[in-house]
Coordinates of C-alpha atoms in Angstrom, one line a residue:
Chain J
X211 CA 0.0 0.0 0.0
X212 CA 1.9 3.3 -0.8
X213 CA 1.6 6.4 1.4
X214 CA 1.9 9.2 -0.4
X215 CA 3.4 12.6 1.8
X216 CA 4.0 16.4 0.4
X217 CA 6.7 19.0 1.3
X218 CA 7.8 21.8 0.8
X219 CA 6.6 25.7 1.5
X220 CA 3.6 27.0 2.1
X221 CA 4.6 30.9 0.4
X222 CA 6.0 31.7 -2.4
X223 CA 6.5 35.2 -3.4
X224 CA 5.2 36.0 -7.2
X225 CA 7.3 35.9 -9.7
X226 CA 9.4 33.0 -8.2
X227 CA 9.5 29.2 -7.9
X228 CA 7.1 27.0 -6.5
X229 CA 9.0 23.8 -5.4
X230 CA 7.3 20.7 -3.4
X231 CA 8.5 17.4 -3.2
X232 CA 6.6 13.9 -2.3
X233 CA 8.3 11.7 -0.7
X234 CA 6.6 7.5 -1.6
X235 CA 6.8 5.1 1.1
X236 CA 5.3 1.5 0.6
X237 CA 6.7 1.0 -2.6
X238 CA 9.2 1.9 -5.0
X239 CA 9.2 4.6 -7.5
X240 CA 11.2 2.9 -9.9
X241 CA 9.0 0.4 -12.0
X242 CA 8.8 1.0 -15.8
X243 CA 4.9 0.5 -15.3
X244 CA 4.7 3.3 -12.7
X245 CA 3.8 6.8 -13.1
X246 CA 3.8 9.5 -10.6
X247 CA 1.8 13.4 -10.7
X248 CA 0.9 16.1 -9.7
X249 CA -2.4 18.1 -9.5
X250 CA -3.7 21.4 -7.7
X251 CA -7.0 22.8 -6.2
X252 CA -7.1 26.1 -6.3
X253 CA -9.2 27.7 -3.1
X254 CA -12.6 26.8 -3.9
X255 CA -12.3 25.3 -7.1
X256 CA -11.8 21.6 -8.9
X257 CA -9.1 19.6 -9.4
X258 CA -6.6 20.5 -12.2
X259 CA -3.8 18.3 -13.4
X260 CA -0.3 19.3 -13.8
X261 CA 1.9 16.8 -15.2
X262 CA 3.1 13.0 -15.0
X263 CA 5.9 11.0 -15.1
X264 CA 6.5 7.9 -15.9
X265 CA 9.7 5.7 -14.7
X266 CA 10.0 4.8 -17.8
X267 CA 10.7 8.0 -19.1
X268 CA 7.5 9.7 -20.6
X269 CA 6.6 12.6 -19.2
X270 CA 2.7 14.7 -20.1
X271 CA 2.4 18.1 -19.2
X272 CA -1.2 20.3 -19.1
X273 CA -0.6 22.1 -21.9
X274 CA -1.5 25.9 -20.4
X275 CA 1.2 25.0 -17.8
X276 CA 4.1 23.3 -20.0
X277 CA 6.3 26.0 -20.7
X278 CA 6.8 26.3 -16.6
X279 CA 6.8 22.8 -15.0
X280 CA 8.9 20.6 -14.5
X281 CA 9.1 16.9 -12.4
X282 CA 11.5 14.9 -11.6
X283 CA 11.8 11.4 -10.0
X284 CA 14.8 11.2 -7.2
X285 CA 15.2 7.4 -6.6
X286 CA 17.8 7.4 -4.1
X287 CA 15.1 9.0 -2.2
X288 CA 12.1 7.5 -3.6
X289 CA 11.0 11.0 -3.8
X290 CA 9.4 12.8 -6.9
X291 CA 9.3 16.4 -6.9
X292 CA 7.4 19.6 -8.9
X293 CA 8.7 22.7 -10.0
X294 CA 6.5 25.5 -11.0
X295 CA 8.3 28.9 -12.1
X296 CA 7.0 32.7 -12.3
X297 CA 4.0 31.9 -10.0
X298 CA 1.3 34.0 -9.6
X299 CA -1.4 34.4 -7.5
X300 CA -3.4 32.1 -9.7
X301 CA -0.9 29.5 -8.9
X302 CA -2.2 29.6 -5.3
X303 CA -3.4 26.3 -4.8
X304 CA -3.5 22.7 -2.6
X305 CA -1.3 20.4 -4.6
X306 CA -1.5 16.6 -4.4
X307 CA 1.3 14.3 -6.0
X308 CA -0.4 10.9 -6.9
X309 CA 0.4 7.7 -7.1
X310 CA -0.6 5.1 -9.6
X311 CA -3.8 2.7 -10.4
X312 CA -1.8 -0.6 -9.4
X313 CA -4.5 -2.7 -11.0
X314 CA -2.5 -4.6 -14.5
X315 CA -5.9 -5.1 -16.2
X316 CA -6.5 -1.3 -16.4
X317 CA -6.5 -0.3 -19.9
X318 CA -6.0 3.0 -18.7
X319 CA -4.0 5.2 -16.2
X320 CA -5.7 6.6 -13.1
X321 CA -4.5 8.4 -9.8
X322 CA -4.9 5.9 -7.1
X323 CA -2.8 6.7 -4.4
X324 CA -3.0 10.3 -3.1
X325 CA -1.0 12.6 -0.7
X326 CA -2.9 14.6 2.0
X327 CA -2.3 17.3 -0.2
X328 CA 0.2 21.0 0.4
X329 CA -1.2 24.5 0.3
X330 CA 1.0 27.0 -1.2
X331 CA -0.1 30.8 -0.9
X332 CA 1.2 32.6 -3.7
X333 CA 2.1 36.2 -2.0
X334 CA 2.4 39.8 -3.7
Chain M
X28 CA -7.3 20.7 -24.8
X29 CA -11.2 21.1 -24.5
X30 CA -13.4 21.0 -21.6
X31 CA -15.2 18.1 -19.9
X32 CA -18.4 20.0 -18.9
X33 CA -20.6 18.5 -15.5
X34 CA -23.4 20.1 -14.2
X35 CA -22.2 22.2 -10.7
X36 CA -24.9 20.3 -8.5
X37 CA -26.9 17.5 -7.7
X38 CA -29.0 16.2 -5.0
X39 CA -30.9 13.4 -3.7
X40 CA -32.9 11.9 -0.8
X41 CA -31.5 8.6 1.0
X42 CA -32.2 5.8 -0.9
X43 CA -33.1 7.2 -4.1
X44 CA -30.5 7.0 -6.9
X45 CA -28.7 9.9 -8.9
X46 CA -27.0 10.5 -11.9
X47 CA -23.8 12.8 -12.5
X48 CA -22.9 13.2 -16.4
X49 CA -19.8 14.2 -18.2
X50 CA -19.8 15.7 -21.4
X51 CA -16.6 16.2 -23.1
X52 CA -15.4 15.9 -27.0
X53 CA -15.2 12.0 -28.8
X54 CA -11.6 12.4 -28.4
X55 CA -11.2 13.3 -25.1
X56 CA -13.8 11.1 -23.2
X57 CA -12.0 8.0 -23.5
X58 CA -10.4 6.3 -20.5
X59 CA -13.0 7.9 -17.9
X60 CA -12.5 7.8 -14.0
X61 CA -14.5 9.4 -11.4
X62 CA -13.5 10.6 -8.6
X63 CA -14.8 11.4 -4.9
X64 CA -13.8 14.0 -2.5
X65 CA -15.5 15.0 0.8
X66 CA -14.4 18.1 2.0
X67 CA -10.8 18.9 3.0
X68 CA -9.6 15.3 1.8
X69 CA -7.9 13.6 -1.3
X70 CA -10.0 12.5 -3.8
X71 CA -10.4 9.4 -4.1
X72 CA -10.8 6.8 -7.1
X73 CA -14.3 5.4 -7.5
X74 CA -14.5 4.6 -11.3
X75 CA -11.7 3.3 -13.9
X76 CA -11.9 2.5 -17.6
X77 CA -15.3 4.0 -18.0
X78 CA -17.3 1.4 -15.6
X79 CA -14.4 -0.9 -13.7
X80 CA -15.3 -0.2 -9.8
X81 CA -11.6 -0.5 -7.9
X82 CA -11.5 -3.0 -4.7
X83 CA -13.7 -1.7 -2.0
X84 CA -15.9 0.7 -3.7
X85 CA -19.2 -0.4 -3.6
X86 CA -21.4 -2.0 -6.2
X87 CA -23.9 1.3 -5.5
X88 CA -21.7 3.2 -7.6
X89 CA -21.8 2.1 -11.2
X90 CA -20.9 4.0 -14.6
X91 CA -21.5 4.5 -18.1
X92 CA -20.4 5.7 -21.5
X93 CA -22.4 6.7 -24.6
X94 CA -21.2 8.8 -27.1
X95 CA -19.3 11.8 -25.7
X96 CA -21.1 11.3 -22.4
X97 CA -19.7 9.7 -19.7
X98 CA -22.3 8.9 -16.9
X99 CA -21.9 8.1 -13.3
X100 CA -24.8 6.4 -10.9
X101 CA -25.1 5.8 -7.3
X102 CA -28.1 4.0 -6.2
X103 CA -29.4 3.6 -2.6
X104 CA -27.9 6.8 -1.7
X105 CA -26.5 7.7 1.6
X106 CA -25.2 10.3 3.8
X107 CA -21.5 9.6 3.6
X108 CA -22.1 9.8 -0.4
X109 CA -22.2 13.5 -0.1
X110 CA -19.1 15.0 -1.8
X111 CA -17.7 16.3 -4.7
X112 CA -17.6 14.1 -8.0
X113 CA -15.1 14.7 -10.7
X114 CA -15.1 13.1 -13.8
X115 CA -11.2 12.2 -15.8
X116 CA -10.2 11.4 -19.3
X117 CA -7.2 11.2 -20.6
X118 CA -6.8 12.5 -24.5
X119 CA -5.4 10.4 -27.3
X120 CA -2.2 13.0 -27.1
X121 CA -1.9 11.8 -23.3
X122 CA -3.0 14.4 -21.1
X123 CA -5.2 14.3 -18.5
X124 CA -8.7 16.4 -17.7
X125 CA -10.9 17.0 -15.0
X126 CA -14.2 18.0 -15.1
X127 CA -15.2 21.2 -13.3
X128 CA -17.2 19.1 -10.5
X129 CA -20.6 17.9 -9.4
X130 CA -21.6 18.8 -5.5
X131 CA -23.6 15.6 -4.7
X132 CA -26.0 17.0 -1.7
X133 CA -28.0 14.4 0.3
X134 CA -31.2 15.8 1.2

Protein backbone atom coordinates (compact mmCIF):
# COMPACT_ATOMS: atom_id res chain seq x y z
CA UNK A 1 0.00 0.00 0.00
CA UNK A 2 1.92 3.30 -0.85
CA UNK A 3 1.63 6.39 1.37
CA UNK A 4 1.94 9.18 -0.43
CA UNK A 5 3.43 12.64 1.83
CA UNK A 6 4.01 16.36 0.36
CA UNK A 7 6.70 19.04 1.32
CA UNK A 8 7.76 21.76 0.82
CA UNK A 9 6.55 25.69 1.45
CA UNK A 10 3.61 26.96 2.09
CA UNK A 11 4.57 30.89 0.42
CA UNK A 12 6.00 31.73 -2.45
CA UNK A 13 6.49 35.21 -3.36
CA UNK A 14 5.17 36.00 -7.20
CA UNK A 15 7.29 35.85 -9.74
CA UNK A 16 9.42 32.96 -8.17
CA UNK A 17 9.48 29.17 -7.92
CA UNK A 18 7.13 27.04 -6.52
CA UNK A 19 9.05 23.79 -5.40
CA UNK A 20 7.31 20.75 -3.36
CA UNK A 21 8.51 17.38 -3.22
CA UNK A 22 6.57 13.94 -2.31
CA UNK A 23 8.28 11.69 -0.70
CA UNK A 24 6.62 7.52 -1.55
CA UNK A 25 6.84 5.12 1.12
CA UNK A 26 5.30 1.50 0.64
CA UNK A 27 6.69 0.99 -2.63
CA UNK A 28 9.21 1.89 -5.02
CA UNK A 29 9.16 4.59 -7.49
CA UNK A 30 11.17 2.86 -9.89
CA UNK A 31 8.96 0.44 -12.01
CA UNK A 32 8.83 1.02 -15.75
CA UNK A 33 4.88 0.46 -15.30
CA UNK A 34 4.71 3.28 -12.68
CA UNK A 35 3.79 6.80 -13.10
CA UNK A 36 3.76 9.53 -10.65
CA UNK A 37 1.82 13.41 -10.68
CA UNK A 38 0.95 16.10 -9.69
CA UNK A 39 -2.37 18.05 -9.53
CA UNK A 40 -3.71 21.37 -7.72
CA UNK A 41 -6.98 22.78 -6.20
CA UNK A 42 -7.10 26.08 -6.27
CA UNK A 43 -9.23 27.72 -3.06
CA UNK A 44 -12.62 26.76 -3.93
CA UNK A 45 -12.35 25.32 -7.09
CA UNK A 46 -11.77 21.62 -8.91
CA UNK A 47 -9.10 19.62 -9.40
CA UNK A 48 -6.57 20.52 -12.20
CA UNK A 49 -3.84 18.27 -13.36
CA UNK A 50 -0.33 19.33 -13.77
CA UNK A 51 1.86 16.84 -15.17
CA UNK A 52 3.12 13.00 -15.04
CA UNK A 53 5.93 11.00 -15.14
CA UNK A 54 6.50 7.90 -15.88
CA UNK A 55 9.66 5.74 -14.67
CA UNK A 56 9.96 4.84 -17.77
CA UNK A 57 10.73 7.97 -19.14
CA UNK A 58 7.48 9.69 -20.59
CA UNK A 59 6.62 12.58 -19.18
CA UNK A 60 2.74 14.68 -20.07
CA UNK A 61 2.42 18.09 -19.15
CA UNK A 62 -1.17 20.25 -19.12
CA UNK A 63 -0.58 22.06 -21.87
CA UNK A 64 -1.52 25.90 -20.38
CA UNK A 65 1.18 25.04 -17.83
CA UNK A 66 4.08 23.31 -20.04
CA UNK A 67 6.32 25.98 -20.66
CA UNK A 68 6.80 26.35 -16.61
CA UNK A 69 6.84 22.84 -14.98
CA UNK A 70 8.86 20.58 -14.45
CA UNK A 71 9.10 16.88 -12.44
CA UNK A 72 11.55 14.93 -11.60
CA UNK A 73 11.76 11.38 -10.00
CA UNK A 74 14.82 11.18 -7.19
CA UNK A 75 15.25 7.36 -6.61
CA UNK A 76 17.77 7.36 -4.08
CA UNK A 77 15.07 9.00 -2.20
CA UNK A 78 12.06 7.48 -3.64
CA UNK A 79 11.03 11.01 -3.79
CA UNK A 80 9.37 12.85 -6.91
CA UNK A 81 9.32 16.42 -6.94
CA UNK A 82 7.39 19.64 -8.91
CA UNK A 83 8.71 22.68 -9.99
CA UNK A 84 6.54 25.49 -10.96
CA UNK A 85 8.29 28.85 -12.07
CA UNK A 86 7.05 32.67 -12.34
CA UNK A 87 4.02 31.86 -10.03
CA UNK A 88 1.28 34.03 -9.62
CA UNK A 89 -1.40 34.35 -7.50
CA UNK A 90 -3.42 32.11 -9.71
CA UNK A 91 -0.89 29.50 -8.88
CA UNK A 92 -2.23 29.55 -5.26
CA UNK A 93 -3.44 26.31 -4.76
CA UNK A 94 -3.50 22.74 -2.61
CA UNK A 95 -1.34 20.43 -4.61
CA UNK A 96 -1.50 16.58 -4.42
CA UNK A 97 1.29 14.35 -6.05
CA UNK A 98 -0.41 10.94 -6.87
CA UNK A 99 0.38 7.66 -7.13
CA UNK A 100 -0.56 5.06 -9.60
CA UNK A 101 -3.77 2.67 -10.39
CA UNK A 102 -1.80 -0.57 -9.38
CA UNK A 103 -4.52 -2.70 -10.98
CA UNK A 104 -2.46 -4.59 -14.48
CA UNK A 105 -5.94 -5.07 -16.21
CA UNK A 106 -6.47 -1.30 -16.36
CA UNK A 107 -6.46 -0.34 -19.90
CA UNK A 108 -6.04 3.03 -18.75
CA UNK A 109 -3.98 5.23 -16.21
CA UNK A 110 -5.68 6.58 -13.12
CA UNK A 111 -4.52 8.40 -9.85
CA UNK A 112 -4.91 5.92 -7.11
CA UNK A 113 -2.83 6.74 -4.43
CA UNK A 114 -3.00 10.33 -3.12
CA UNK A 115 -1.00 12.60 -0.72
CA UNK A 116 -2.89 14.63 2.01
CA UNK A 117 -2.29 17.34 -0.25
CA UNK A 118 0.15 21.00 0.41
CA UNK A 119 -1.23 24.46 0.27
CA UNK A 120 0.97 27.03 -1.17
CA UNK A 121 -0.07 30.76 -0.87
CA UNK A 122 1.24 32.65 -3.73
CA UNK A 123 2.09 36.22 -2.00
CA UNK A 124 2.44 39.77 -3.72
CA UNK B 1 -7.34 20.68 -24.76
CA UNK B 2 -11.25 21.13 -24.52
CA UNK B 3 -13.36 21.04 -21.64
CA UNK B 4 -15.20 18.09 -19.88
CA UNK B 5 -18.41 19.95 -18.95
CA UNK B 6 -20.56 18.54 -15.49
CA UNK B 7 -23.43 20.13 -14.22
CA UNK B 8 -22.15 22.16 -10.67
CA UNK B 9 -24.86 20.28 -8.48
CA UNK B 10 -26.89 17.46 -7.68
CA UNK B 11 -29.00 16.20 -4.98
CA UNK B 12 -30.91 13.42 -3.70
CA UNK B 13 -32.92 11.93 -0.78
CA UNK B 14 -31.49 8.63 0.99
CA UNK B 15 -32.23 5.85 -0.93
CA UNK B 16 -33.13 7.24 -4.06
CA UNK B 17 -30.51 6.97 -6.87
CA UNK B 18 -28.66 9.88 -8.91
CA UNK B 19 -26.98 10.46 -11.90
CA UNK B 20 -23.84 12.83 -12.55
CA UNK B 21 -22.90 13.23 -16.40
CA UNK B 22 -19.77 14.19 -18.16
CA UNK B 23 -19.82 15.68 -21.37
CA UNK B 24 -16.62 16.17 -23.14
CA UNK B 25 -15.42 15.95 -27.04
CA UNK B 26 -15.21 11.99 -28.79
CA UNK B 27 -11.63 12.43 -28.40
CA UNK B 28 -11.21 13.30 -25.05
CA UNK B 29 -13.80 11.08 -23.18
CA UNK B 30 -11.98 7.95 -23.53
CA UNK B 31 -10.42 6.25 -20.47
CA UNK B 32 -13.01 7.92 -17.89
CA UNK B 33 -12.53 7.79 -14.03
CA UNK B 34 -14.53 9.45 -11.42
CA UNK B 35 -13.49 10.58 -8.62
CA UNK B 36 -14.80 11.42 -4.94
CA UNK B 37 -13.83 13.97 -2.48
CA UNK B 38 -15.45 15.03 0.84
CA UNK B 39 -14.40 18.13 2.04
CA UNK B 40 -10.83 18.86 3.00
CA UNK B 41 -9.65 15.28 1.79
CA UNK B 42 -7.86 13.62 -1.26
CA UNK B 43 -9.97 12.48 -3.79
CA UNK B 44 -10.44 9.36 -4.08
CA UNK B 45 -10.75 6.76 -7.11
CA UNK B 46 -14.25 5.42 -7.53
CA UNK B 47 -14.47 4.58 -11.30
CA UNK B 48 -11.72 3.27 -13.91
CA UNK B 49 -11.88 2.45 -17.64
CA UNK B 50 -15.32 3.95 -18.00
CA UNK B 51 -17.27 1.37 -15.56
CA UNK B 52 -14.43 -0.86 -13.68
CA UNK B 53 -15.33 -0.24 -9.84
CA UNK B 54 -11.65 -0.52 -7.93
CA UNK B 55 -11.47 -2.97 -4.66
CA UNK B 56 -13.71 -1.68 -1.99
CA UNK B 57 -15.88 0.67 -3.69
CA UNK B 58 -19.24 -0.36 -3.60
CA UNK B 59 -21.36 -2.00 -6.24
CA UNK B 60 -23.87 1.27 -5.52
CA UNK B 61 -21.71 3.17 -7.60
CA UNK B 62 -21.76 2.15 -11.24
CA UNK B 63 -20.92 4.05 -14.55
CA UNK B 64 -21.52 4.53 -18.11
CA UNK B 65 -20.39 5.67 -21.50
CA UNK B 66 -22.38 6.72 -24.57
CA UNK B 67 -21.15 8.82 -27.07
CA UNK B 68 -19.28 11.80 -25.66
CA UNK B 69 -21.08 11.28 -22.44
CA UNK B 70 -19.69 9.68 -19.71
CA UNK B 71 -22.27 8.91 -16.85
CA UNK B 72 -21.91 8.15 -13.25
CA UNK B 73 -24.78 6.39 -10.86
CA UNK B 74 -25.13 5.81 -7.31
CA UNK B 75 -28.10 4.02 -6.25
CA UNK B 76 -29.38 3.57 -2.58
CA UNK B 77 -27.89 6.83 -1.73
CA UNK B 78 -26.45 7.68 1.56
CA UNK B 79 -25.23 10.29 3.81
CA UNK B 80 -21.53 9.59 3.58
CA UNK B 81 -22.12 9.79 -0.37
CA UNK B 82 -22.21 13.51 -0.08
CA UNK B 83 -19.07 15.02 -1.85
CA UNK B 84 -17.67 16.30 -4.68
CA UNK B 85 -17.59 14.09 -8.02
CA UNK B 86 -15.08 14.70 -10.68
CA UNK B 87 -15.08 13.06 -13.81
CA UNK B 88 -11.20 12.22 -15.76
CA UNK B 89 -10.22 11.36 -19.34
CA UNK B 90 -7.24 11.16 -20.60
CA UNK B 91 -6.80 12.50 -24.45
CA UNK B 92 -5.35 10.44 -27.30
CA UNK B 93 -2.15 13.02 -27.07
CA UNK B 94 -1.90 11.82 -23.27
CA UNK B 95 -2.97 14.39 -21.11
CA UNK B 96 -5.16 14.34 -18.46
CA UNK B 97 -8.66 16.43 -17.67
CA UNK B 98 -10.90 16.97 -14.98
CA UNK B 99 -14.16 18.02 -15.13
CA UNK B 100 -15.20 21.21 -13.29
CA UNK B 101 -17.18 19.11 -10.47
CA UNK B 102 -20.57 17.91 -9.45
CA UNK B 103 -21.57 18.82 -5.50
CA UNK B 104 -23.61 15.58 -4.66
CA UNK B 105 -26.05 16.97 -1.66
CA UNK B 106 -27.98 14.43 0.33
CA UNK B 107 -31.23 15.79 1.25
Amino acid sequence: QLQLQESGPGLVKASETLSLTCTVSGGSISSYIYYWSWIRQAPGGGLEWIATKYYGGNTYFHPSLKSRVTISLDTSKNQFSLRLTSVTAADTAVYYCAGPFGDSSARGAYFDYWGQGALVTVSS
Amino acid sequence: QSALTQPRSVSGSPGQSVTFSCIGTTSDVGYVSWYQQHPGKAPKLMIYDVDQRPSGVPDRFSASKSGSTASLTISGLQADDEADYYCCSRSYAGTWMFGGGTKLTVL
